[in-house]
Short mmCIF file of C-alpha atoms in Angstrom, two decimals:
data_model
loop_
_atom_site.label_atom_id
_atom_site.label_comp_id
_atom_site.label_asym_id
_atom_site.label_seq_id
_atom_site.Cartn_x
_atom_site.Cartn_y
_atom_site.Cartn_z
CA MET A 1 7.46 22.28 9.45
CA ARG A 2 7.98 25.91 8.38
CA ALA A 3 8.71 26.68 4.73
CA ASP A 4 12.29 27.81 5.43
CA ALA A 5 13.00 24.66 7.45
CA PHE A 6 11.55 22.53 4.64
CA GLU A 7 13.80 24.24 2.08
CA LYS A 8 16.86 23.67 4.26
CA ARG A 9 16.04 19.96 4.56
CA LYS A 10 15.29 19.15 0.94
CA PRO A 11 17.14 16.16 -0.51
CA PRO A 12 20.28 16.49 -2.62
CA GLY A 13 19.56 17.44 -6.22
CA GLY A 14 16.51 19.53 -5.29
CA CYS A 15 13.14 18.78 -3.86
CA ARG A 16 10.74 16.65 -5.86
CA ARG A 17 7.59 18.72 -5.56
CA MET A 18 4.48 16.72 -6.21
CA LEU A 19 0.91 15.90 -5.40
CA PHE A 20 0.05 12.22 -4.89
CA ALA A 21 -3.43 10.82 -4.33
CA VAL A 22 -4.85 7.32 -4.07
CA GLY A 23 -8.39 6.30 -3.24
CA TRP A 24 -11.36 4.02 -3.66
CA ALA A 25 -15.12 4.41 -3.77
CA VAL A 26 -18.25 2.35 -4.13
CA VAL A 27 -20.39 4.13 -6.71
CA ARG A 28 -24.11 3.98 -5.85
CA SER A 29 -27.28 5.93 -6.43
CA SER A 30 -29.22 7.28 -3.45
CA ARG A 31 -30.36 4.81 -0.81
CA ASP A 32 -32.60 7.33 0.99
CA VAL A 33 -35.73 5.32 0.18
CA PHE A 34 -34.58 2.59 2.57
CA SER A 35 -34.38 5.02 5.50
CA ARG A 36 -38.15 5.52 5.33
CA LEU A 37 -38.77 1.86 6.17
CA GLY A 38 -39.06 1.20 9.89
CA PRO A 39 -37.64 -1.96 11.49
CA SER A 40 -41.11 -3.10 12.61
CA SER A 41 -42.46 -2.99 9.06
CA LEU A 42 -39.73 -5.25 7.69
CA GLU A 43 -41.55 -8.38 8.82
CA SER A 44 -44.69 -7.97 6.72
CA VAL A 45 -45.15 -9.67 3.36
CA GLU A 46 -46.11 -6.32 1.81
CA CYS A 47 -42.86 -4.80 3.03
CA LEU A 48 -40.79 -7.64 1.61
CA GLN A 49 -42.49 -7.15 -1.76
CA ALA A 50 -41.85 -3.41 -1.51
CA LEU A 51 -38.18 -4.12 -0.77
CA ASP A 52 -37.92 -6.16 -3.98
CA THR A 53 -39.40 -3.23 -5.92
CA ILE A 54 -37.05 -0.77 -4.23
CA ASP A 55 -34.06 -3.03 -4.94
CA ASP A 56 -35.04 -3.16 -8.62
CA GLU A 57 -35.35 0.65 -8.71
CA CYS A 58 -31.92 1.04 -7.08
CA ASP A 59 -30.41 -1.41 -9.57
CA ARG A 60 -31.77 0.63 -12.51
CA ALA A 61 -30.61 3.89 -10.93
CA ASP A 62 -27.15 2.40 -10.30
CA LEU A 63 -26.80 1.29 -13.93
CA ALA A 64 -27.74 4.78 -15.15
CA LEU A 65 -25.25 6.26 -12.66
CA PHE A 66 -22.52 3.86 -13.87
CA ASP A 67 -23.09 5.05 -17.45
CA ALA A 68 -22.96 8.72 -16.41
CA PHE A 69 -19.89 8.15 -14.24
CA GLU A 70 -17.98 6.41 -17.03
CA ARG A 71 -18.78 9.33 -19.37
CA PHE A 72 -17.61 11.80 -16.71
CA ILE A 73 -14.35 10.08 -15.82
CA THR A 74 -13.47 9.28 -19.43
CA GLY A 75 -14.12 12.92 -20.30
CA ILE A 76 -11.68 14.21 -17.68
CA GLY A 77 -8.82 13.47 -20.08
CA ASP A 78 -6.14 13.97 -17.43
CA SER A 79 -3.19 11.68 -18.14
CA CYS A 80 -2.17 12.00 -14.47
CA LEU A 81 -5.35 10.20 -13.35
CA SER A 82 -5.31 6.41 -13.33
CA TRP A 83 -8.57 4.65 -12.59
CA GLN A 84 -10.33 1.30 -12.73
CA PHE A 85 -14.09 1.01 -12.47
CA GLN A 86 -15.80 -2.34 -12.10
CA ARG A 87 -19.55 -2.49 -12.47
CA GLN A 88 -19.50 -5.92 -10.81
CA LEU A 89 -16.83 -7.37 -8.52
CA ASN A 90 -17.99 -10.64 -6.97
CA ASN A 91 -20.93 -9.56 -4.78
CA GLU A 92 -20.07 -5.84 -4.81
CA ARG A 93 -21.05 -3.42 -7.55
CA GLY A 94 -19.65 -0.10 -8.69
CA VAL A 95 -16.11 -0.49 -7.33
CA LEU A 96 -13.76 2.36 -8.26
CA THR A 97 -10.04 2.55 -7.51
CA PHE A 98 -8.09 5.60 -8.62
CA SER A 99 -4.83 7.46 -8.20
CA SER A 100 -3.22 10.64 -9.40
CA SER A 101 0.25 12.14 -9.36
CA ARG A 102 1.10 15.63 -10.57
CA ASN A 103 4.16 17.82 -10.37
CA HIS A 104 2.06 20.71 -9.04
CA ARG A 105 -1.45 20.96 -7.65
CA GLY A 106 -2.92 23.55 -9.98
CA GLY A 107 -6.55 23.96 -8.93
CA THR A 108 -8.64 21.34 -7.20
CA PRO A 109 -6.87 17.97 -7.50
CA VAL A 110 -8.59 15.77 -10.08
CA ALA A 111 -8.96 12.97 -7.50
CA VAL A 112 -10.98 15.33 -5.29
CA GLU A 113 -13.06 16.34 -8.33
CA VAL A 114 -13.98 12.67 -8.80
CA LEU A 115 -15.28 12.49 -5.22
CA GLU A 116 -17.14 15.78 -5.62
CA TRP A 117 -18.86 14.51 -8.78
CA LEU A 118 -19.94 11.36 -6.94
CA ALA A 119 -21.22 13.40 -3.98
CA VAL A 120 -23.57 15.31 -6.30
CA ASN A 121 -24.56 12.56 -8.72
CA GLY A 122 -24.33 9.37 -6.64
CA THR A 123 -25.40 10.32 -3.14
CA GLY A 124 -25.33 6.69 -1.98
CA SER A 125 -21.63 6.46 -2.89
CA TYR A 126 -18.94 6.22 -0.25
CA GLY A 127 -15.15 6.10 -0.24
CA ILE A 128 -11.78 7.39 0.93
CA LEU A 129 -9.01 9.37 -0.73
CA TYR A 130 -5.51 9.80 0.69
CA LEU A 131 -3.73 12.88 -0.67
CA HIS A 132 -0.28 14.32 -0.08
CA ASP A 133 0.66 17.70 -1.55
CA ASP A 134 4.09 18.92 -0.51
CA GLU A 135 3.14 22.38 -1.79
CA ASP A 136 0.18 22.65 0.61
CA ILE A 137 1.91 25.38 2.57
CA GLY A 138 1.70 29.14 3.03
CA GLU A 139 0.98 31.44 0.10
CA SER A 140 1.19 28.61 -2.40
CA ALA A 141 -1.69 26.93 -0.58
CA HIS A 142 -3.66 30.19 -0.46
CA SER A 143 -3.47 30.47 -4.24
CA HIS A 144 -5.23 27.09 -4.48
CA GLY A 145 -8.03 27.95 -2.08
CA ARG A 146 -6.39 26.38 0.98
CA ASP A 147 -6.12 28.02 4.39
CA GLY A 148 -2.33 28.44 4.45
CA VAL A 149 -1.72 25.86 7.21
CA ASP A 150 1.45 23.87 6.55
CA ARG A 151 0.37 20.39 5.42
CA SER A 152 3.43 19.71 3.28
CA ASN A 153 4.57 16.76 5.42
CA VAL A 154 1.24 15.02 6.00
CA PHE A 155 -1.40 13.06 4.17
CA ARG A 156 -4.92 14.46 4.14
CA VAL A 157 -7.91 12.12 4.12
CA TRP A 158 -10.94 12.99 2.03
CA ARG A 159 -14.13 11.06 2.87
CA LEU A 160 -17.12 10.65 0.56
CA LEU A 161 -20.28 9.78 2.48
CA SER A 162 -23.98 10.67 2.21
CA GLY A 163 -23.48 13.13 -0.63
CA GLN A 164 -20.69 15.06 1.10
CA VAL A 165 -16.93 15.26 0.71
CA LYS A 166 -15.06 16.21 3.88
CA GLU A 167 -11.35 16.58 4.60
CA PHE A 168 -9.72 15.13 7.73
CA ASP A 169 -6.34 14.82 9.40
CA ASP A 170 -4.58 11.51 8.76
CA PRO A 171 -3.89 9.50 11.93
CA PHE A 172 -2.02 6.61 10.27
CA LEU A 173 0.70 7.71 7.82
CA SER A 174 1.57 11.21 8.96
CA PRO A 175 3.93 12.93 9.37
CA ILE A 176 5.53 11.52 6.25
CA VAL A 177 8.97 12.40 7.59
CA PRO A 178 9.90 10.52 9.78
CA ILE A 179 7.11 7.85 9.72
CA ILE A 180 7.28 6.81 6.04
CA ASN A 181 10.61 8.33 4.99
CA PRO A 182 12.77 8.53 8.13
CA GLY A 183 15.94 9.51 6.31
CA HIS A 184 14.42 11.31 3.34
CA TYR A 185 15.49 14.77 4.43
CA ALA A 186 18.38 13.83 6.66
#
């Protein structure tokens, strides 16, 4: 949708400009050490003992990462970020759920900053972030380091995997109008 068409279709009382993000991640230290083990070596007694040692090392590294992550996220101090971090959830460890809502983007969205921190500090972490920014359009987007493509009516998906954060098109909830809000701008 072009900017002028968007302005013509805004709801009565003005357009509610906002950025909304919701995501989850499993916070983990690197698991690269496991990739060096070949499938044929997994049957030996020595390998099984080595796996126990590696598991113990990963557990210690995860606990140190959990401490560092909690310091990082607590230090953000952004009242627009809501998060819950569980060191242990049944048989899973390091479960993070988070969301953010702002009137305007500003710089990098804080939810993306969380993923970027995990990519650098917890390279075994993985997760997904869904983000909608109705100001991700034209010159406004350029001022925030975006490419100027109109993404004001779509969700963007940010994936954390193997120490990298990548952005993708959303195939499930976009375009927001008419899929989620069919009459929102009618």
